[in-house]
Amino acid sequence: MSDARSSSNPRLEIDEQAVGWLVFDDPERRLNVFTQPMMEGLSARLDEASEMALGGRLNALVLWSGKPDSFFAGADVDGIESIEDPGTGAEASRAGQAVFQKVADLGIPTVAAIHGVCLGGGLEISLACRHRVASDHDKTRMGLPEVLLGILPAWGGTTRLPRLLGLQKALDLILSGKNLDGRRALRAGLVDAVLPWGTFRAAVEQFTADRVAGKPLKPRKTTLVNRFLDGTGPGRRIVLRQARKQVMKRTGGHYPAPLRVLEVLKATLSRPVAAGLEAEANAAGELIASQVSKSLIHVFNLREAARKGTGVSGQATPGEIRHMGVVGAGVMGGGIAQLAAHRGVDVRLKDINREAITGALQTARGLFDGLVKRRRLSRKAAAQEMERISGGLDWAGFRATDLVVEAVVERMDVKRTVLAELEKEVRRETILTSNTSTLSIDGMAEALTRPDKFAGMHFFNPVHKMPLVEVIRGSRTTDPTVATVYGYALRLGKVPVVVGDGPGFLVNRILGPYLNEAGFLLGEGGSIQQIDDVAREFGMPMGPLRLIDEVGIDVMRHAGEVLHEAFGERMDPAPPLVKLGETGRLGRKAGLGFYTYENGQDTGVDESLYALLVPTVPASRDRLDADEVRRRLVLAMVNEAALALEAGIVSSAGDVDLAMIMGTGFPPFRGGLLRFADQAHPKVILERLEEYAGRFGPRFEPAGLIRDLARDGSSFYAAFPGPASR
């Protein structure tokens, strides 16, 4: 470099070809983030670049990151969260737009050289450039995740992306918040080239020199249909109308940001960029101050805290996991094996049944095929990753394992026998875990000579979709063991929450009263459809009765028995659910439960079930009050969560909320179960619980914690603060 205009962040360096390199390298952060000081520095450097370009002393400008593995992580989330006023939010949006517009207004070629994470504002400043190139590294990812925070891309993303990619491709990115790697970004038209990471700097220099020399890029091809849909008024109206239908189907209208994106684009796509930017800013101001945005940012912060945590309060170094064993090669075992192999871990499967091994391998192969079909993985890479999984009927290969997941049948005697035998076949350093959903970790540890190396690692089904892993700490589990299991769950791309050993642990314990209350409501004359509809209208991904079908009626019956045995009268099973268990129905997996299924698809409520449940349900069904249905379902969960906190199953309200969102789909737009309860206020919660306890008995007896919070005028988050990790 022949000249360095500033040592601040960003700094402007000029090379011998009069190309400016705008280098972002925040010395205070691991990743580049758009903070107020950085935006001020960026504005000043762009003014310098503009002056030089006008004077003929700057031929091009390259945006470059000084970070080794990232371009930009986006805007400062804390700054977004602090905005309470719509007007302030709109002004903040306009300020960012004004800075990025300086990039767009430079009269020279501008190139965003993207390597690593490029999200939110990072992609938006790239869109203000004439050109974008990406490295071919696996870490390169580009996206606009703003809708996941309850806002929209408001520094030009909503306006510029449809004009670059076309409306259809732009909406696919903006409305989903998903990200693309370099190759997929090239196919979409988001970048002009994918350059090799090993020679990225030199390749960017050559690409920029070609643009300075006026060398044209190869024009992109499009179909006649896409030209109609993206480039004409009638076509865009069709696209926007279909997009709205999909948004409403997916979100139930609970999330305003995607709908505002569609409104902004409908009003501004045929107008100048300036009009689009102003509409962006106004919409952003309203969204950023909304309760939904605050709740989603709260959830984001919970996830970030979990991602940065270790699972323990003290110092503990997680062990490295290179080889993993899975004992019990069912569908769950196959899913766990595929997940590990996809993350670079060698996996050995063990079962007593050869057909089970074959089935687990087929499950893993099917999941890899799905990644190939969705273009998330090449066929060659999928085959290579599949080769990391092997299996057999003996213990061959287990001596090399660093961690083993036991996933056999949910029976204490069987698990103890298997774990005792397993412990003899592995090294003393190997960590053993159980994928139990209900059985005591301490109870299993009694069969082991090294209980300090044993913990629960409860994956939720289906493994490849459900993000939560409950890391269950037994009374003799050590900090290094917890830290290793926690860190490994993070490596697998999961969200770990550390929970104590107790019946149902955390998620299933809270779900138990919720599902049971649905049974009581059914017995009082509520219909299957009404009960499930009320839960979905509240924001749950599916109703409680449909959830019983999904998990399996036999599985839920077993879990209910465990909870009833542990907690007695307040967990007395609802008579209709007891009767249901006697019908032999299993739910979705057997094609019949509360609903009927054909080829795995729900075909509606089975109306004949009511007759089978008599006399536990009335012959005629009067619709119950929807508000009461909702209150009873939610309060059953809140009360049990309070009891779990009292019992020390988790240490913070954030642990409860993160686990319920990631493990059950509790609506993120409400911020979590206990954040929702805090907003309703513990005094109101207590009054309603006392009313229901008087009407329905012990199952609604308020937890002592709720009485304490109501008396003290406190809240769950005030009484149990801390991140959703340790």
XYZ file of C-alpha atoms in Angstrom:
726
model
C 0.000 0.000 0.000
C 1.385 3.381 -0.941
C -0.851 5.505 1.251
C -2.895 5.129 4.412
C -5.470 7.839 4.871
C -6.414 6.936 8.423
C -5.653 4.447 11.142
C -9.211 4.694 12.460
C -11.963 2.160 11.809
C -12.470 1.901 8.930
C -9.216 3.001 7.396
C -8.694 4.013 3.774
C -5.579 2.624 2.094
C -4.552 3.522 -1.466
C -2.483 1.089 -3.545
C -0.169 1.702 -6.514
C -3.062 1.355 -8.985
C -4.972 4.172 -7.222
C -7.465 1.660 -5.872
C -8.790 2.483 -2.428
C -9.164 -0.314 0.113
C -11.696 0.577 2.791
C -10.606 -1.777 5.572
C -13.056 -2.583 8.402
C -11.374 -3.957 11.501
C -13.014 -3.119 14.821
C -10.270 -3.536 17.454
C -12.831 -3.977 20.243
C -14.791 -6.857 18.695
C -14.200 -10.272 17.211
C -16.581 -9.419 14.371
C -17.198 -6.162 12.566
C -20.457 -4.562 13.690
C -21.993 -1.254 12.606
C -21.848 0.859 15.746
C -22.339 4.612 15.885
C -18.569 5.352 16.034
C -17.954 3.061 13.056
C -20.710 4.733 11.041
C -19.167 8.129 11.764
C -15.741 6.886 10.699
C -17.201 5.284 7.572
C -18.936 8.501 6.594
C -15.704 10.453 6.952
C -13.685 7.935 4.902
C -16.301 7.945 2.144
C -16.131 11.737 1.990
C -12.354 11.433 1.524
C -12.844 8.805 -1.182
C -15.389 10.976 -2.980
C -13.042 13.946 -2.976
C -10.207 11.809 -4.342
C -12.431 10.279 -7.017
C -13.574 13.700 -8.189
C -9.934 14.777 -8.394
C -9.004 11.751 -10.499
C -6.810 10.299 -7.740
C -8.983 7.221 -7.035
C -9.863 4.683 -9.708
C -11.953 2.257 -7.632
C -12.940 1.441 -4.065
C -12.862 -2.039 -2.492
C -14.660 -2.808 0.785
C -12.433 -5.218 2.694
C -12.546 -6.801 6.130
C -9.473 -7.000 8.325
C -11.076 -9.888 10.247
C -9.799 -13.347 9.285
C -13.172 -15.114 9.133
C -15.875 -12.511 8.599
C -16.934 -9.488 6.607
C -19.724 -7.934 8.694
C -22.070 -9.347 11.328
C -24.562 -6.514 10.811
C -25.772 -3.710 13.037
C -25.357 -3.391 16.802
C -28.354 -5.272 18.223
C -28.074 -3.462 21.556
C -28.499 -0.174 19.720
C -31.615 -1.494 17.985
C -33.081 -2.784 21.237
C -32.637 0.581 22.966
C -34.898 2.439 20.520
C -38.398 2.910 21.946
C -39.796 5.682 19.749
C -40.872 5.138 16.101
C -39.565 8.558 15.098
C -36.149 7.787 16.560
C -36.118 4.470 14.757
C -36.968 6.078 11.430
C -34.218 8.688 11.867
C -31.681 5.987 12.695
C -32.666 4.223 9.485
C -32.318 7.399 7.427
C -28.896 8.078 8.949
C -27.639 4.639 7.921
C -29.144 4.990 4.460
C -27.415 8.341 3.995
C -24.003 6.848 4.765
C -24.528 3.873 2.453
C -25.814 6.190 -0.272
C -22.369 7.767 -0.323
C -21.068 4.403 -1.556
C -23.739 4.267 -4.250
C -22.964 7.843 -5.345
C -19.239 7.343 -5.899
C -18.569 7.788 -9.602
C -16.032 4.938 -9.720
C -16.268 1.137 -9.601
C -17.020 -0.093 -6.085
C -16.469 -3.718 -5.048
C -17.533 -5.492 -1.849
C -15.028 -8.307 -1.241
C -17.006 -10.713 0.926
C -15.361 -13.447 2.940
C -17.052 -15.062 5.922
C -20.195 -13.787 7.583
C -21.927 -10.967 5.713
C -25.302 -10.305 7.298
C -27.793 -7.478 7.675
C -26.080 -4.122 7.340
C -23.014 -5.889 5.960
C -24.988 -7.119 2.979
C -26.801 -3.791 2.662
C -23.572 -1.819 2.264
C -22.528 -4.454 -0.286
C -25.747 -3.822 -2.200
C -24.804 -0.135 -2.383
C -21.665 -1.174 -4.304
C -21.717 -1.703 -8.048
C -20.147 -5.141 -7.646
C -19.904 -7.933 -5.083
C -17.551 -10.894 -5.049
C -17.431 -13.728 -2.532
C -14.789 -16.193 -1.412
C -15.418 -19.888 -1.977
C -14.735 -20.616 1.708
C -17.307 -22.611 3.706
C -17.586 -19.764 6.212
C -18.852 -17.288 3.628
C -22.554 -16.650 4.231
C -24.738 -13.770 3.047
C -28.231 -12.861 4.212
C -30.688 -10.340 5.584
C -31.904 -11.718 8.949
C -33.776 -8.583 10.022
C -37.247 -10.168 9.917
C -36.011 -12.610 12.568
C -35.602 -9.580 14.843
C -39.041 -8.201 14.006
C -37.758 -5.464 11.682
C -36.960 -5.121 7.987
C -33.720 -4.345 6.123
C -33.809 -0.558 6.429
C -30.403 0.595 5.228
C -31.350 -0.019 1.617
C -31.789 -3.788 1.622
C -35.546 -3.857 1.103
C -35.214 -1.383 -1.772
C -32.021 -2.489 -3.521
C -32.220 -6.285 -3.343
C -35.391 -6.655 -5.495
C -33.907 -4.272 -8.060
C -30.777 -6.427 -8.212
C -32.155 -9.974 -8.082
C -35.754 -9.555 -9.143
C -38.714 -9.614 -6.799
C -39.070 -13.382 -6.437
C -35.488 -14.140 -5.397
C -35.316 -11.062 -3.183
C -38.472 -11.998 -1.287
C -37.138 -15.505 -0.752
C -34.192 -13.992 1.111
C -35.843 -11.070 2.888
C -38.945 -12.883 4.161
C -37.089 -15.957 5.398
C -33.952 -14.403 6.862
C -31.961 -17.321 5.421
C -28.421 -16.965 4.143
C -26.532 -18.156 1.075
C -23.023 -19.453 0.576
C -20.912 -18.111 -2.270
C -22.048 -20.583 -4.928
C -25.732 -20.147 -4.190
C -25.268 -16.374 -4.059
C -23.707 -16.503 -7.530
C -26.600 -18.535 -8.930
C -29.055 -16.065 -7.416
C -27.211 -13.093 -8.910
C -26.247 -11.667 -5.540
C -22.522 -11.697 -6.394
C -20.723 -11.282 -9.692
C -18.045 -13.875 -9.015
C -16.894 -16.496 -6.519
C -13.129 -16.277 -6.037
C -10.734 -18.800 -4.464
C -10.035 -18.099 -0.794
C -6.400 -19.165 -1.081
C -5.680 -16.272 -3.473
C -8.637 -14.059 -2.551
C -6.733 -10.768 -2.280
C -5.029 -11.182 -5.649
C -8.274 -12.321 -7.269
C -10.122 -9.283 -5.918
C -7.351 -7.031 -7.237
C -7.693 -8.581 -10.707
C -11.501 -8.371 -10.644
C -11.282 -4.683 -9.684
C -8.663 -3.960 -12.360
C -10.986 -5.505 -14.969
C -13.816 -3.237 -13.849
C -11.561 -0.162 -13.983
C -10.537 -1.196 -17.496
C -14.201 -1.426 -18.492
C -14.169 -5.166 -19.129
C -17.831 -6.256 -19.203
C -19.303 -9.010 -17.079
C -21.189 -11.859 -18.667
C -24.887 -10.894 -18.782
C -27.291 -12.969 -16.729
C -29.991 -14.975 -18.427
C -33.600 -15.022 -17.318
C -36.754 -16.700 -18.527
C -39.730 -15.044 -20.165
C -41.900 -16.002 -17.179
C -39.499 -14.395 -14.713
C -39.276 -11.263 -16.844
C -43.059 -11.025 -16.594
C -43.256 -11.740 -12.861
C -40.319 -9.543 -11.850
C -40.483 -6.811 -14.448
C -44.145 -5.949 -14.975
C -46.825 -4.454 -12.758
C -49.270 -7.366 -13.162
C -46.500 -9.891 -12.590
C -45.271 -8.201 -9.429
C -48.817 -8.041 -8.085
C -49.112 -11.811 -8.563
C -45.801 -12.402 -6.756
C -46.721 -10.108 -3.845
C -50.189 -11.632 -3.486
C -48.785 -15.162 -3.351
C -46.063 -14.090 -0.945
C -48.642 -12.614 1.414
C -50.614 -15.857 1.405
C -47.473 -17.792 2.294
C -46.537 -15.355 5.067
C -49.994 -15.594 6.633
C -49.933 -19.379 6.406
C -46.508 -19.551 8.025
C -46.911 -16.886 10.713
C -50.648 -16.538 11.270
C -50.126 -12.770 11.012
C -48.318 -12.678 14.376
C -45.146 -11.231 12.849
C -45.695 -7.770 11.298
C -42.264 -7.354 9.670
C -42.767 -9.663 6.646
C -46.115 -8.031 5.936
C -44.559 -4.560 6.112
C -41.882 -5.659 3.642
C -44.620 -6.574 1.176
C -46.427 -3.286 1.756
C -43.256 -1.258 1.188
C -42.441 -3.102 -2.021
C -45.991 -2.881 -3.330
C -45.910 0.890 -2.882
C -42.384 1.604 -4.138
C -41.109 -0.995 -6.623
C -42.073 1.131 -9.608
C -40.822 4.341 -7.977
C -37.286 5.772 -7.596
C -34.851 4.316 -5.076
C -35.226 7.397 -2.871
C -38.935 6.668 -2.418
C -38.166 3.105 -1.450
C -35.601 4.207 1.096
C -38.029 6.632 2.724
C -40.729 3.948 2.929
C -38.142 1.584 4.448
C -37.250 4.122 7.108
C -40.853 4.826 8.118
C -41.685 1.120 8.326
C -38.502 0.439 10.277
C -39.370 3.088 12.841
C -42.740 1.507 13.564
C -41.368 -2.036 13.688
C -38.298 -1.307 15.786
C -40.425 0.199 18.561
C -42.909 -2.669 18.566
C -43.299 -5.237 21.324
C -42.786 -8.037 18.806
C -39.355 -6.691 17.876
C -38.362 -6.317 21.530
C -39.430 -9.909 22.173
C -37.528 -11.270 19.176
C -34.393 -9.347 20.131
C -34.756 -10.781 23.627
C -34.830 -14.280 22.127
C -31.817 -13.425 19.948
C -29.900 -12.358 23.052
C -30.845 -15.596 24.829
C -29.497 -17.606 21.904
C -26.304 -15.555 21.741
C -25.733 -16.041 25.481
C -26.182 -19.787 25.058
C -23.852 -19.828 22.060
C -21.120 -18.046 24.016
C -21.585 -20.083 27.193
C -19.850 -23.179 28.501
C -22.696 -24.730 30.479
C -20.973 -24.212 33.829
C -20.515 -21.259 36.139
C -16.822 -21.885 36.828
C -13.800 -22.493 34.641
C -13.923 -25.697 32.639
C -12.275 -26.548 29.336
C -14.482 -28.609 26.996
C -12.862 -31.756 25.706
C -12.424 -32.311 21.967
C -14.778 -34.790 20.298
C -13.323 -36.470 17.213
C -14.952 -39.886 17.427
C -18.479 -40.539 18.641
C -20.457 -43.660 19.401
C -24.222 -44.157 19.267
C -25.741 -47.166 21.022
C -29.260 -47.872 19.805
C -29.565 -47.543 16.051
C -33.170 -46.484 15.624
C -34.422 -43.458 13.713
C -33.175 -41.211 16.520
C -29.757 -42.890 16.506
C -29.500 -42.511 12.751
C -30.418 -38.841 12.998
C -27.808 -38.189 15.681
C -25.171 -40.024 13.640
C -25.921 -38.005 10.499
C -25.771 -34.734 12.415
C -22.349 -35.612 13.850
C -20.942 -36.841 10.532
C -22.103 -33.636 8.850
C -20.036 -31.724 11.422
C -16.871 -33.709 10.718
C -17.091 -36.363 13.446
C -16.527 -40.081 12.850
C -19.457 -42.108 14.201
C -19.779 -45.762 15.166
C -23.272 -47.231 15.570
C -24.046 -50.242 17.762
C -27.229 -52.284 18.064
C -28.217 -55.872 18.765
C -30.286 -55.980 15.591
C -28.717 -55.822 12.128
C -31.922 -54.450 10.621
C -31.734 -51.552 13.088
C -28.201 -50.733 11.907
C -29.372 -50.816 8.309
C -32.344 -48.608 9.143
C -30.164 -46.054 10.945
C -27.778 -45.886 7.986
C -30.739 -45.416 5.653
C -32.039 -42.617 7.891
C -28.654 -40.885 7.744
C -28.371 -41.355 3.990
C -31.865 -39.971 3.484
C -30.976 -36.844 5.469
C -27.837 -36.337 3.381
C -29.891 -36.813 0.207
C -32.213 -34.084 1.456
C -29.273 -31.693 1.837
C -28.177 -32.501 -1.707
C -31.690 -31.968 -3.042
C -31.859 -28.558 -1.353
C -28.406 -27.713 -2.738
C -26.914 -27.406 0.723
C -24.344 -30.092 -0.066
C -22.789 -31.558 -3.208
C -23.386 -35.214 -3.936
C -19.662 -35.883 -3.595
C -19.493 -34.148 -0.204
C -22.583 -36.048 0.983
C -20.983 -39.352 0.030
C -17.774 -38.414 1.843
C -19.663 -37.434 4.987
C -21.757 -40.591 4.872
C -18.508 -42.600 4.920
C -17.825 -41.243 8.407
C -20.660 -43.449 9.729
C -20.194 -47.164 10.312
C -22.050 -49.701 12.387
C -22.109 -53.217 13.735
C -23.441 -55.619 16.331
C -20.319 -55.607 18.499
C -18.266 -53.001 20.329
C -15.645 -52.647 17.620
C -14.523 -49.040 17.306
C -15.842 -47.867 20.662
C -12.406 -47.823 22.284
C -11.607 -44.813 20.068
C -14.705 -42.809 20.984
C -14.519 -39.546 22.914
C -18.265 -39.401 23.594
C -21.075 -41.932 23.323
C -24.820 -41.305 23.165
C -27.001 -44.130 24.474
C -30.342 -44.114 22.640
C -31.907 -47.477 23.480
C -35.480 -48.150 24.588
C -36.814 -45.895 27.373
C -36.621 -48.459 30.191
C -34.425 -47.983 33.238
C -33.399 -51.628 33.526
C -32.360 -51.808 29.877
C -30.460 -48.531 30.002
C -28.568 -49.526 33.152
C -27.530 -52.832 31.610
C -26.400 -51.231 28.352
C -24.510 -48.405 30.062
C -22.703 -50.764 32.447
C -21.567 -52.894 29.516
C -20.671 -49.820 27.452
C -18.487 -48.373 30.222
C -16.243 -51.445 30.032
C -15.713 -51.012 26.285
C -14.513 -47.386 26.237
C -11.524 -45.473 27.612
C -11.670 -43.950 31.082
C -11.723 -40.486 29.487
C -14.750 -41.208 27.311
C -17.906 -39.320 28.254
C -21.122 -41.333 28.307
C -24.505 -39.690 27.756
C -28.099 -40.866 27.613
C -30.668 -39.546 25.176
C -33.424 -40.154 27.716
C -36.501 -37.938 27.762
C -37.885 -38.971 31.168
C -35.634 -41.323 33.133
C -33.383 -40.245 35.994
C -29.722 -39.618 35.163
C -28.772 -40.389 38.747
C -30.756 -43.613 38.527
C -28.765 -44.696 35.481
C -25.486 -43.517 37.013
C -25.903 -46.115 39.778
C -24.853 -48.747 37.236
C -21.584 -46.923 36.448
C -18.187 -46.832 38.138
C -17.454 -43.386 36.652
C -20.672 -41.369 37.205
C -18.635 -38.143 36.991
C -18.236 -38.852 33.253
C -21.969 -39.333 32.681
C -24.689 -36.841 31.716
C -27.936 -36.646 29.806
C -27.931 -35.407 26.221
C -31.593 -35.197 25.293
C -32.090 -34.571 21.575
C -35.592 -33.691 20.428
C -37.262 -35.465 17.538
C -36.725 -35.057 14.618
C -33.047 -34.490 15.351
C -32.272 -32.639 12.106
C -35.045 -30.083 12.692
C -35.362 -29.512 16.434
C -32.673 -27.112 17.702
C -32.785 -27.870 21.443
C -30.554 -30.248 23.366
C -31.171 -30.594 27.094
C -27.810 -31.205 28.772
C -28.847 -33.004 31.955
C -26.532 -32.738 34.911
C -26.659 -35.534 37.464
C -25.642 -35.043 41.090
C -22.200 -36.528 40.371
C -21.627 -35.083 36.896
C -18.535 -32.851 36.901
C -18.056 -29.415 35.339
C -15.646 -30.668 32.627
C -18.187 -33.307 31.599
C -20.995 -30.750 31.345
C -18.760 -28.290 29.487
C -17.732 -30.962 26.975
C -21.300 -32.117 26.287
C -22.463 -28.486 26.072
C -19.651 -27.530 23.702
C -20.295 -30.569 21.550
C -23.989 -29.683 21.264
C -22.923 -26.241 20.045
C -20.601 -27.826 17.500
C -23.532 -29.880 16.208
C -25.374 -26.616 15.582
C -27.793 -27.121 18.459
C -28.963 -24.811 21.246
C -27.978 -26.422 24.565
C -29.671 -25.675 27.884
C -28.287 -27.196 31.080
C -30.997 -28.702 33.292
C -30.991 -30.632 36.542
C -32.032 -34.230 36.966
C -35.737 -34.535 37.698
C -38.900 -36.142 36.285
C -39.393 -34.895 32.725
C -36.334 -32.639 33.163
C -37.547 -29.227 31.948
C -39.388 -29.223 28.621
C -41.380 -32.424 29.060
C -42.185 -31.486 32.646
C -43.704 -28.180 31.498
C -45.430 -29.776 28.511
C -47.046 -32.443 30.687
C -49.613 -30.191 32.420
C -50.264 -28.366 29.129
C -51.140 -31.557 27.283
C -53.053 -32.892 30.264
C -55.132 -29.721 30.497
C -56.087 -30.172 26.852
C -57.469 -33.558 27.890
C -59.515 -31.993 30.699
C -60.871 -29.395 28.267
C -61.864 -32.212 25.932
C -63.707 -33.845 28.805
C -65.648 -30.640 29.452
C -67.042 -30.575 25.947
C -64.354 -28.782 23.992
C -63.788 -30.089 20.506
C -60.434 -31.326 19.239
C -60.437 -28.634 16.570
C -61.306 -25.796 18.943
C -58.660 -26.691 21.528
C -55.944 -26.966 18.895
C -57.098 -23.839 17.049
C -56.942 -21.744 20.229
C -53.366 -22.871 20.889
C -52.349 -22.085 17.313
C -53.998 -18.679 17.449
C -51.912 -17.997 20.549
C -48.871 -18.769 18.406
C -47.988 -22.389 19.135
C -46.821 -24.240 15.998
C -49.506 -26.868 16.567
C -52.228 -27.571 19.084
C -51.668 -29.823 22.131
C -53.807 -32.697 20.829
C -52.067 -32.645 17.479
C -48.748 -32.593 19.357
C -49.747 -35.781 21.188
C -50.293 -37.392 17.784
C -46.888 -36.170 16.579
C -44.934 -37.431 19.583
C -46.894 -40.679 19.759
C -49.794 -41.534 22.058
C -47.828 -44.398 23.577
C -44.807 -42.177 24.227
C -46.926 -39.454 25.813
C -48.732 -42.030 27.947
C -45.391 -43.251 29.304
C -44.212 -39.683 30.001
C -47.509 -38.926 31.738
C -47.112 -41.967 33.972
C -43.609 -40.851 34.986
C -44.860 -37.358 35.889
C -47.913 -38.705 37.732
C -45.770 -41.065 39.766
C -43.419 -38.212 40.665
C -45.892 -35.420 41.400
C -49.041 -37.210 42.446
C -52.488 -35.628 42.520
C -51.681 -32.439 40.636
C -50.579 -34.601 37.699
C -53.640 -36.885 37.747
C -54.164 -37.806 34.085
C -57.223 -36.405 32.336
C -59.785 -39.228 31.899
C -60.139 -38.720 28.104
C -56.372 -39.188 27.679
C -56.436 -42.357 29.797
C -59.272 -43.659 27.659
C -57.400 -42.670 24.494
C -54.425 -44.774 25.599
C -56.721 -47.794 25.853
C -57.876 -47.496 22.225
C -54.563 -48.728 20.828
C -54.119 -45.633 18.682
C -50.528 -44.414 18.308
C -50.899 -41.106 16.457
C -49.248 -40.037 13.213
C -46.756 -42.931 13.075
C -49.642 -45.424 12.771
C -51.969 -43.174 10.770
C -54.582 -42.668 13.487
C -54.873 -40.579 16.644
C -56.911 -37.467 17.275
C -56.457 -36.921 13.545
C -56.308 -39.273 10.601
C -53.266 -39.446 8.340
C -52.657 -40.632 4.808
C -49.090 -40.987 3.565
C -47.993 -39.081 6.646
C -50.242 -36.093 5.926
C -52.950 -34.867 8.282
C -56.367 -35.401 6.696
C -58.449 -33.921 9.507
C -59.977 -34.699 12.896
C -61.248 -38.234 13.339
C -64.818 -37.479 14.430
C -65.376 -41.144 15.323
C -62.968 -40.784 18.239
C -65.523 -38.962 20.398
C -67.713 -42.069 20.562
C -64.720 -44.150 21.644
C -63.965 -41.726 24.475
C -67.465 -41.867 26.006
C -68.121 -41.608 28.969
C -65.024 -39.418 29.546
C -66.332 -36.843 27.052
C -69.940 -35.635 26.701
C -72.074 -36.908 23.874
C -72.586 -33.348 22.621
C -69.816 -30.758 22.374
C -70.510 -27.164 23.282
C -67.780 -24.751 22.334
C -65.887 -23.581 25.391
C -64.929 -19.957 25.935
C -61.788 -19.452 23.813
C -60.194 -17.075 26.310
C -60.540 -19.619 29.100
C -59.138 -22.392 26.918
C -56.107 -20.255 26.164
C -55.608 -19.143 29.764
C -55.813 -22.660 31.169
C -53.364 -24.080 28.641
C -50.809 -21.306 29.165
C -51.191 -21.030 32.947
C -50.614 -24.758 33.313
C -47.194 -24.217 31.713
C -46.369 -21.054 33.667
C -47.155 -22.690 37.000
C -45.059 -25.754 36.221
C -42.171 -23.580 35.037
C -42.290 -21.764 38.384
C -42.180 -25.094 40.210
C -39.195 -26.180 38.096
C -37.360 -22.970 38.996
C -38.170 -23.534 42.673
C -36.763 -27.049 42.431
C -33.522 -25.808 40.845
C -34.043 -27.688 37.591
C -32.779 -24.544 35.850
C -31.088 -21.464 37.231
C -32.661 -18.633 35.240
C -35.902 -17.532 33.630
C -33.944 -17.277 30.395
C -33.138 -20.992 30.556
C -36.859 -21.762 30.730
C -37.744 -19.467 27.856
C -34.946 -20.591 25.548
C -35.756 -24.263 26.174
C -39.478 -23.786 25.559
C -38.935 -21.812 22.356
C -36.322 -24.175 20.935
C -37.911 -27.377 22.227
C -41.639 -26.765 21.761
C -41.925 -23.807 19.416
C -43.399 -21.545 22.094
C -44.052 -18.374 20.071
C -40.831 -16.314 19.856
C -42.850 -13.158 19.184
C -44.022 -13.406 22.822
C -40.413 -13.525 24.030
C -40.776 -16.796 25.926
C -43.122 -18.342 28.464
C -41.861 -16.448 31.521
C -41.288 -13.162 29.711
C -44.932 -13.432 28.660
C -45.881 -14.143 32.285
C -43.868 -11.143 33.482
C -45.659 -8.904 30.999
C -49.011 -10.210 32.241
C -47.623 -9.686 35.798
C -47.344 -12.338 38.531
C -50.210 -10.721 40.478
C -52.593 -11.349 37.599
C -51.169 -14.850 37.141
C -51.724 -15.590 40.835
C -55.321 -14.343 40.835
C -56.217 -16.503 37.854
C -54.472 -19.588 39.243
C -56.288 -19.213 42.551
C -59.596 -18.954 40.702
C -58.849 -22.113 38.713
C -57.561 -23.973 41.779
C -60.904 -23.266 43.446
C -62.768 -24.610 40.430
C -60.537 -27.465 39.273
C -58.436 -28.514 42.237
C -54.728 -29.148 42.945
C -53.474 -29.048 39.377
C -53.811 -25.245 39.463
C -52.522 -24.711 43.011
C -50.155 -21.729 42.573
C -46.441 -22.328 42.999
C -44.940 -20.712 46.060
C -42.633 -18.732 43.766
C -45.597 -17.087 42.051
C -47.059 -16.119 45.416
C -43.694 -14.618 46.413
C -43.334 -12.639 43.185
C -46.885 -11.305 43.446
C -46.346 -10.302 47.076
C -43.032 -8.554 46.358
C -44.158 -6.938 43.116
C -41.265 -8.724 41.415
C -40.949 -10.775 38.228
C -39.442 -14.048 37.042
C -36.606 -12.289 35.254
C -35.841 -10.095 38.269
C -35.804 -13.052 40.659
C -33.937 -15.424 38.320
C -31.718 -13.253 36.090
C -28.752 -14.319 34.093
C -28.117 -15.542 30.567
C -29.566 -18.717 29.182
C -26.263 -20.457 29.847
C -23.672 -20.738 32.559
